Amino acid sequence: MTRYLLRRIGGGIGVLFVVALVVFGLFEALDSDAAAVVLSRDGGGDPSPEQLAAVRAELGLDRPAPIRFLDWAGDFVRGDLGTSLVSGRPVGEVLLGRLGNSAVLAVATTALLVPTMLCLGLAAGARPGSRLDRAVSAATLVAESLPSFVSGVILVATVALTFRLLPAVSLLPTGVSAWQRPEVLVLPVLCLLIGASPHPVRVIRAQTADVMASPYIETARLNGVGRWRLLARHVAPNAVSASIHPLAGSIVGLIGGIAVVETLFAYPGLSQELLRAISARDFPFVQSAAMLMAGVGLVVYLIADLLTLAVSPRARHVVLGGRS
């Protein structure tokens, strides 16, 4: 197990390095930099070459690209996320301020996603071909076909604007936690659930149907074992083990879904700040945010792999070769 963890951690570090290189290369390919943005914002006109050169020197953008990348990487490894080129604030301070709001969305969605996918998948797969199975299958197909922004607009148009049950935007006063205004979370979380739940529900439904059709389940039925006991003791454990990686994929997919939802509902999360940083060519902030999101995805998939090894003897034998 230790060797497996070391391999995964080493691979994760390699992935993060590639992410950092790709983001840096894309930034270098842009047609302007933070110096041009700062001068355009402050001066209101086209800056002269001398002004651009002076501000680039002040921001450290006149150095060769490899040197700038290595300097940022060295600071990042030491825990220093750098300073915003535009606002002059520490990147870590800005990230933490916005990350909390985005984490609230992710935690609330995940807390609802797990029981939702298990209940729907088990209920549909327990009776293949039933009305409930057909209804769940049709609903998940429709939800999976809808982009997040489309379902979000529909929710705003119906729930917020037509019936006026919830606010159409999720604005939060400065210093107010989203937990203190739960009504602003309902539509964003519902929109994220619509996008994240279809795939794991369909996986659990298929796994449940396969287990219910297996010979040992039929034998247990003939011996008088009740349906609920079968579901709880035999079917549900198989469905849970099969749903770990689809659930991990849905949680990682929340990173992209949250970006859409935060923009649609004007929710003050990390995505809005990231979009502003990209438009302002604020490399330290964008690079650190990209590394943070990539790191979250890697950790989620690592936890999913460890959970699979814990609940599946077959996976342990294949991955670890019988070693613990």
CSV table of C-alpha atoms in Angstrom, one decimal:
chain,number,residue,atom,x,y,z
A,1,MET,CA,0.0,0.0,0.0
A,2,THR,CA,2.9,2.4,0.8
A,3,ARG,CA,4.5,1.8,-2.6
A,4,TYR,CA,1.1,2.4,-4.3
A,5,LEU,CA,0.6,5.7,-2.4
A,6,LEU,CA,4.1,6.9,-3.3
A,7,ARG,CA,3.4,6.1,-7.0
A,8,ARG,CA,0.2,8.0,-6.9
A,9,ILE,CA,1.6,10.9,-5.1
A,10,GLY,CA,4.6,11.0,-7.6
A,11,GLY,CA,2.2,10.9,-10.5
A,12,GLY,CA,0.0,13.6,-9.0
A,13,ILE,CA,3.1,15.9,-8.6
A,14,GLY,CA,3.9,15.2,-12.3
A,15,VAL,CA,0.3,16.2,-13.3
A,16,LEU,CA,0.5,19.4,-11.3
A,17,PHE,CA,3.8,20.3,-13.0
A,18,VAL,CA,2.2,19.7,-16.4
A,19,VAL,CA,-0.8,21.9,-15.4
A,20,ALA,CA,1.5,24.7,-14.3
A,21,LEU,CA,3.5,24.5,-17.6
A,22,VAL,CA,0.3,24.5,-19.7
A,23,VAL,CA,-1.2,27.5,-17.9
A,24,PHE,CA,2.1,29.4,-18.1
A,25,GLY,CA,2.4,28.6,-21.8
A,26,LEU,CA,-1.2,29.8,-22.5
A,27,PHE,CA,-0.5,33.0,-20.6
A,28,GLU,CA,2.6,33.6,-22.6
A,29,ALA,CA,0.6,33.2,-25.8
A,30,LEU,CA,-1.8,36.0,-24.9
A,31,ASP,CA,-1.6,39.3,-26.9
A,32,SER,CA,-1.1,41.5,-23.8
A,33,ASP,CA,0.0,41.3,-20.2
A,34,ALA,CA,-0.7,42.8,-16.8
A,35,ALA,CA,1.3,45.9,-17.5
A,36,ALA,CA,-0.9,46.8,-20.5
A,37,VAL,CA,-4.0,46.2,-18.3
A,38,VAL,CA,-2.7,48.4,-15.5
A,39,LEU,CA,-1.8,51.3,-17.8
A,40,SER,CA,-5.1,51.1,-19.7
A,41,ARG,CA,-7.0,51.1,-16.4
A,42,ASP,CA,-5.0,54.0,-14.9
A,43,GLY,CA,-4.3,56.1,-18.0
A,44,GLY,CA,-7.4,55.5,-20.0
A,45,GLY,CA,-5.5,55.6,-23.3
A,46,ASP,CA,-3.0,53.5,-25.3
A,47,PRO,CA,0.3,53.4,-23.3
A,48,SER,CA,3.6,54.3,-24.9
A,49,PRO,CA,6.4,51.7,-25.3
A,50,GLU,CA,8.4,53.5,-22.6
A,51,GLN,CA,5.5,53.3,-20.2
A,52,LEU,CA,4.9,49.6,-20.9
A,53,ALA,CA,8.6,48.9,-20.4
A,54,ALA,CA,8.7,50.7,-17.1
A,55,VAL,CA,5.6,48.9,-15.7
A,56,ARG,CA,6.9,45.5,-17.0
A,57,ALA,CA,10.1,46.1,-15.2
A,58,GLU,CA,8.3,47.1,-12.0
A,59,LEU,CA,6.1,43.9,-12.2
A,60,GLY,CA,9.0,41.7,-13.1
A,61,LEU,CA,7.5,40.9,-16.5
A,62,ASP,CA,10.7,42.0,-18.4
A,63,ARG,CA,12.6,38.9,-17.3
A,64,PRO,CA,12.9,35.8,-19.5
A,65,ALA,CA,9.9,33.5,-19.4
A,66,PRO,CA,11.7,30.4,-18.0
A,67,ILE,CA,13.1,32.5,-15.1
A,68,ARG,CA,9.7,33.9,-14.2
A,69,PHE,CA,8.2,30.4,-14.3
A,70,LEU,CA,11.0,28.9,-12.1
A,71,ASP,CA,10.7,31.8,-9.6
A,72,TRP,CA,7.0,31.3,-9.3
A,73,ALA,CA,7.4,27.5,-9.0
A,74,GLY,CA,10.0,27.9,-6.2
A,75,ASP,CA,7.8,30.3,-4.3
A,76,PHE,CA,4.8,28.0,-4.7
A,77,VAL,CA,6.7,25.0,-3.4
A,78,ARG,CA,7.6,27.0,-0.3
A,79,GLY,CA,3.9,27.9,0.2
A,80,ASP,CA,4.2,31.5,-1.2
A,81,LEU,CA,1.4,32.0,-3.8
A,82,GLY,CA,2.8,35.4,-4.7
A,83,THR,CA,1.2,38.8,-5.1
A,84,SER,CA,-1.5,39.8,-7.5
A,85,LEU,CA,0.0,41.8,-10.4
A,86,VAL,CA,-3.1,44.0,-10.6
A,87,SER,CA,-4.4,44.6,-7.1
A,88,GLY,CA,-1.1,44.1,-5.2
A,89,ARG,CA,-2.8,41.9,-2.6
A,90,PRO,CA,-1.4,38.5,-1.6
A,91,VAL,CA,-2.9,35.8,-3.8
A,92,GLY,CA,-3.4,33.5,-0.9
A,93,GLU,CA,-5.6,36.1,0.9
A,94,VAL,CA,-7.8,36.6,-2.1
A,95,LEU,CA,-8.1,32.8,-2.8
A,96,LEU,CA,-9.1,32.0,0.8
A,97,GLY,CA,-11.7,34.8,0.8
A,98,ARG,CA,-13.5,33.4,-2.3
A,99,LEU,CA,-12.7,29.8,-1.9
A,100,GLY,CA,-14.9,29.5,1.2
A,101,ASN,CA,-18.0,30.5,-0.7
A,102,SER,CA,-17.2,28.0,-3.5
A,103,ALA,CA,-16.6,25.3,-0.9
A,104,VAL,CA,-20.0,25.9,0.5
A,105,LEU,CA,-21.6,25.1,-2.8
A,106,ALA,CA,-19.5,22.0,-3.3
A,107,VAL,CA,-20.1,20.7,0.2
A,108,ALA,CA,-23.9,21.3,0.0
A,109,THR,CA,-24.1,19.7,-3.4
A,110,THR,CA,-22.0,16.6,-2.4
A,111,ALA,CA,-24.1,16.1,0.7
A,112,LEU,CA,-27.2,15.9,-1.3
A,113,LEU,CA,-25.7,14.1,-4.3
A,114,VAL,CA,-24.7,11.0,-2.4
A,115,PRO,CA,-28.1,10.0,-1.0
A,116,THR,CA,-29.9,11.2,-4.1
A,117,MET,CA,-27.9,8.9,-6.5
A,118,LEU,CA,-28.0,6.0,-4.1
A,119,CYS,CA,-31.8,6.2,-3.6
A,120,LEU,CA,-32.7,6.8,-7.2
A,121,GLY,CA,-30.2,4.2,-8.6
A,122,LEU,CA,-31.2,1.5,-6.1
A,123,ALA,CA,-34.9,2.1,-6.5
A,124,ALA,CA,-34.8,2.0,-10.3
A,125,GLY,CA,-32.4,-1.0,-10.6
A,126,ALA,CA,-34.3,-3.0,-8.0
A,127,ARG,CA,-37.2,-3.4,-10.5
A,128,PRO,CA,-35.9,-3.1,-14.0
A,129,GLY,CA,-38.5,-2.2,-16.6
A,130,SER,CA,-40.9,-0.8,-14.0
A,131,ARG,CA,-42.6,2.6,-14.3
A,132,LEU,CA,-40.2,4.0,-11.7
A,133,ASP,CA,-37.2,2.6,-13.6
A,134,ARG,CA,-38.4,4.1,-16.9
A,135,ALA,CA,-39.1,7.5,-15.2
A,136,VAL,CA,-35.7,7.6,-13.5
A,137,SER,CA,-33.9,6.6,-16.7
A,138,ALA,CA,-35.8,9.2,-18.8
A,139,ALA,CA,-35.2,11.9,-16.2
A,140,THR,CA,-31.5,11.2,-16.0
A,141,LEU,CA,-31.2,11.2,-19.8
A,142,VAL,CA,-32.9,14.6,-20.0
A,143,ALA,CA,-30.8,16.0,-17.2
A,144,GLU,CA,-27.5,14.7,-18.7
A,145,SER,CA,-28.4,16.3,-22.1
A,146,LEU,CA,-29.0,19.7,-20.6
A,147,PRO,CA,-26.0,22.0,-20.2
A,148,SER,CA,-25.7,23.6,-16.8
A,149,PHE,CA,-26.5,27.1,-18.0
A,150,VAL,CA,-29.7,25.9,-19.7
A,151,SER,CA,-31.0,24.2,-16.6
A,152,GLY,CA,-30.0,27.2,-14.5
A,153,VAL,CA,-31.8,29.7,-16.8
A,154,ILE,CA,-34.9,27.5,-16.7
A,155,LEU,CA,-34.8,27.4,-12.9
A,156,VAL,CA,-34.4,31.2,-12.7
A,157,ALA,CA,-37.3,31.7,-15.2
A,158,THR,CA,-39.7,29.4,-13.4
A,159,VAL,CA,-38.8,29.3,-9.7
A,160,ALA,CA,-37.5,32.8,-9.2
A,161,LEU,CA,-39.2,35.0,-11.8
A,162,THR,CA,-42.5,33.2,-12.4
A,163,PHE,CA,-43.4,31.9,-8.9
A,164,ARG,CA,-41.1,34.2,-7.0
A,165,LEU,CA,-40.2,31.5,-4.5
A,166,LEU,CA,-36.4,32.2,-4.4
A,167,PRO,CA,-34.0,35.0,-5.3
A,168,ALA,CA,-32.9,35.0,-8.9
A,169,VAL,CA,-29.3,36.0,-8.0
A,170,SER,CA,-27.2,34.7,-5.1
A,171,LEU,CA,-25.5,38.0,-4.0
A,172,LEU,CA,-24.0,38.0,-0.5
A,173,PRO,CA,-23.1,41.1,1.5
A,174,THR,CA,-19.4,41.4,2.4
A,175,GLY,CA,-18.6,39.4,5.5
A,176,VAL,CA,-21.8,37.4,5.4
A,177,SER,CA,-21.4,33.6,5.0
A,178,ALA,CA,-23.6,31.7,2.6
A,179,TRP,CA,-24.8,29.5,5.5
A,180,GLN,CA,-26.4,32.6,7.0
A,181,ARG,CA,-28.4,33.1,3.8
A,182,PRO,CA,-29.4,29.5,2.8
A,183,GLU,CA,-32.1,30.7,0.4
A,184,VAL,CA,-29.4,31.9,-2.0
A,185,LEU,CA,-27.9,28.4,-2.2
A,186,VAL,CA,-31.1,26.6,-3.2
A,187,LEU,CA,-31.1,27.3,-7.0
A,188,PRO,CA,-27.3,27.0,-7.5
A,189,VAL,CA,-27.2,23.7,-5.6
A,190,LEU,CA,-30.2,22.4,-7.5
A,191,CYS,CA,-28.6,23.4,-10.8
A,192,LEU,CA,-25.4,21.6,-9.8
A,193,LEU,CA,-27.3,18.5,-8.7
A,194,ILE,CA,-29.1,18.3,-12.1
A,195,GLY,CA,-25.8,18.3,-13.9
A,196,ALA,CA,-23.8,16.0,-11.5
A,197,SER,CA,-26.3,13.2,-10.6
A,198,PRO,CA,-27.4,11.5,-13.9
A,199,HIS,CA,-24.2,9.6,-14.6
A,200,PRO,CA,-23.7,8.0,-11.1
A,201,VAL,CA,-27.5,7.3,-10.9
A,202,ARG,CA,-27.3,5.4,-14.2
A,203,VAL,CA,-24.2,3.5,-13.1
A,204,ILE,CA,-25.8,2.4,-9.8
A,205,ARG,CA,-29.1,1.5,-11.6
A,206,ALA,CA,-27.2,-0.7,-14.0
A,207,GLN,CA,-25.1,-2.4,-11.3
A,208,THR,CA,-28.2,-2.9,-9.1
A,209,ALA,CA,-30.1,-4.5,-12.0
A,210,ASP,CA,-27.2,-6.9,-12.7
A,211,VAL,CA,-27.0,-8.0,-9.1
A,212,MET,CA,-30.8,-8.5,-8.9
A,213,ALA,CA,-30.6,-10.8,-11.9
A,214,SER,CA,-27.7,-12.9,-10.5
A,215,PRO,CA,-28.4,-16.5,-9.5
A,216,TYR,CA,-27.5,-16.1,-5.8
A,217,ILE,CA,-30.1,-13.3,-5.4
A,218,GLU,CA,-32.7,-15.6,-7.0
A,219,THR,CA,-31.7,-18.4,-4.6
A,220,ALA,CA,-32.0,-16.1,-1.7
A,221,ARG,CA,-35.5,-15.1,-2.8
A,222,LEU,CA,-36.6,-18.8,-3.1
A,223,ASN,CA,-35.3,-19.3,0.5
A,224,GLY,CA,-37.6,-16.6,1.7
A,225,VAL,CA,-35.2,-13.6,2.1
A,226,GLY,CA,-37.2,-10.4,1.8
A,227,ARG,CA,-36.6,-7.7,-0.8
A,228,TRP,CA,-35.5,-5.0,1.7
A,229,ARG,CA,-33.0,-7.4,3.3
A,230,LEU,CA,-31.7,-8.4,-0.1
A,231,LEU,CA,-31.2,-4.7,-1.0
A,232,ALA,CA,-29.5,-3.8,2.3
A,233,ARG,CA,-27.2,-6.8,2.7
A,234,HIS,CA,-26.3,-7.8,-0.9
A,235,VAL,CA,-27.4,-5.3,-3.5
A,236,ALA,CA,-26.5,-2.0,-1.9
A,237,PRO,CA,-22.8,-2.9,-1.0
A,238,ASN,CA,-22.2,-3.8,-4.7
A,239,ALA,CA,-23.9,-0.6,-5.9
A,240,VAL,CA,-21.9,1.5,-3.5
A,241,SER,CA,-18.6,0.0,-4.6
A,242,ALA,CA,-19.5,0.5,-8.2
A,243,SER,CA,-20.5,4.2,-7.6
A,244,ILE,CA,-17.3,5.4,-6.0
A,245,HIS,CA,-15.5,6.4,-9.2
A,246,PRO,CA,-18.6,7.8,-10.9
A,247,LEU,CA,-19.2,9.9,-7.8
A,248,ALA,CA,-15.6,11.0,-7.8
A,249,GLY,CA,-16.0,12.1,-11.4
A,250,SER,CA,-19.1,14.0,-10.6
A,251,ILE,CA,-17.4,15.8,-7.6
A,252,VAL,CA,-14.5,16.8,-9.8
A,253,GLY,CA,-16.9,17.9,-12.5
A,254,LEU,CA,-18.4,20.2,-9.9
A,255,ILE,CA,-15.3,22.4,-10.4
A,256,GLY,CA,-16.5,23.3,-13.9
A,257,GLY,CA,-20.1,23.3,-13.0
A,258,ILE,CA,-19.5,25.7,-10.1
A,259,ALA,CA,-17.8,28.1,-12.5
A,260,VAL,CA,-20.9,28.2,-14.7
A,261,VAL,CA,-23.3,28.4,-11.8
A,262,GLU,CA,-21.4,31.2,-10.0
A,263,THR,CA,-21.4,33.3,-13.1
A,264,LEU,CA,-25.1,32.6,-13.8
A,265,PHE,CA,-26.4,33.4,-10.3
A,266,ALA,CA,-23.8,36.1,-9.6
A,267,TYR,CA,-22.6,34.1,-6.6
A,268,PRO,CA,-19.4,35.6,-5.1
A,269,GLY,CA,-17.2,32.5,-5.4
A,270,LEU,CA,-13.8,31.8,-6.8
A,271,SER,CA,-14.9,31.6,-10.4
A,272,GLN,CA,-15.8,35.3,-10.6
A,273,GLU,CA,-12.5,36.3,-9.2
A,274,LEU,CA,-10.7,33.9,-11.6
A,275,LEU,CA,-12.5,35.4,-14.6
A,276,ARG,CA,-11.5,38.9,-13.5
A,277,ALA,CA,-7.9,37.7,-13.1
A,278,ILE,CA,-7.8,36.2,-16.5
A,279,SER,CA,-9.1,39.4,-18.2
A,280,ALA,CA,-6.6,41.4,-16.2
A,281,ARG,CA,-3.7,39.0,-17.2
A,282,ASP,CA,-3.0,38.4,-13.5
A,283,PHE,CA,-0.7,35.4,-13.9
A,284,PRO,CA,0.1,34.6,-10.2
A,285,PHE,CA,-3.6,34.4,-9.3
A,286,VAL,CA,-4.6,32.3,-12.3
A,287,GLN,CA,-1.7,30.0,-11.9
A,288,SER,CA,-2.3,29.4,-8.2
A,289,ALA,CA,-6.1,28.9,-8.7
A,290,ALA,CA,-5.4,26.4,-11.5
A,291,MET,CA,-3.0,24.5,-9.3
A,292,LEU,CA,-5.5,24.5,-6.5
A,293,MET,CA,-8.3,23.1,-8.6
A,294,ALA,CA,-6.1,20.5,-10.2
A,295,GLY,CA,-4.9,19.5,-6.7
A,296,VAL,CA,-8.5,19.1,-5.5
A,297,GLY,CA,-9.3,16.8,-8.5
A,298,LEU,CA,-6.3,14.6,-7.8
A,299,VAL,CA,-7.1,14.3,-4.1
A,300,VAL,CA,-10.7,13.3,-4.9
A,301,TYR,CA,-9.6,10.6,-7.3
A,302,LEU,CA,-7.0,9.3,-4.9
A,303,ILE,CA,-9.6,9.1,-2.1
A,304,ALA,CA,-11.9,7.2,-4.5
A,305,ASP,CA,-9.2,4.7,-5.4
A,306,LEU,CA,-8.4,4.1,-1.7
A,307,LEU,CA,-12.1,3.6,-0.9
A,308,THR,CA,-12.4,1.2,-3.8
A,309,LEU,CA,-9.4,-0.8,-2.5
A,310,ALA,CA,-11.0,-0.8,1.0
A,311,VAL,CA,-14.3,-2.2,-0.1
A,312,SER,CA,-13.3,-4.4,-3.1
A,313,PRO,CA,-11.0,-7.5,-2.5
A,314,ARG,CA,-10.8,-8.0,-6.2
A,315,ALA,CA,-9.5,-4.4,-6.7
A,316,ARG,CA,-6.9,-5.0,-3.9
A,317,HIS,CA,-5.7,-8.1,-5.6
A,318,VAL,CA,-5.4,-6.5,-9.0
A,319,VAL,CA,-3.8,-3.2,-7.8
A,320,LEU,CA,-1.7,-4.5,-4.9
A,321,GLY,CA,-1.0,-8.0,-6.1
A,322,GLY,CA,-2.2,-9.5,-2.8
A,323,ARG,CA,0.1,-7.2,-0.8
A,324,SER,CA,-1.3,-4.9,2.0
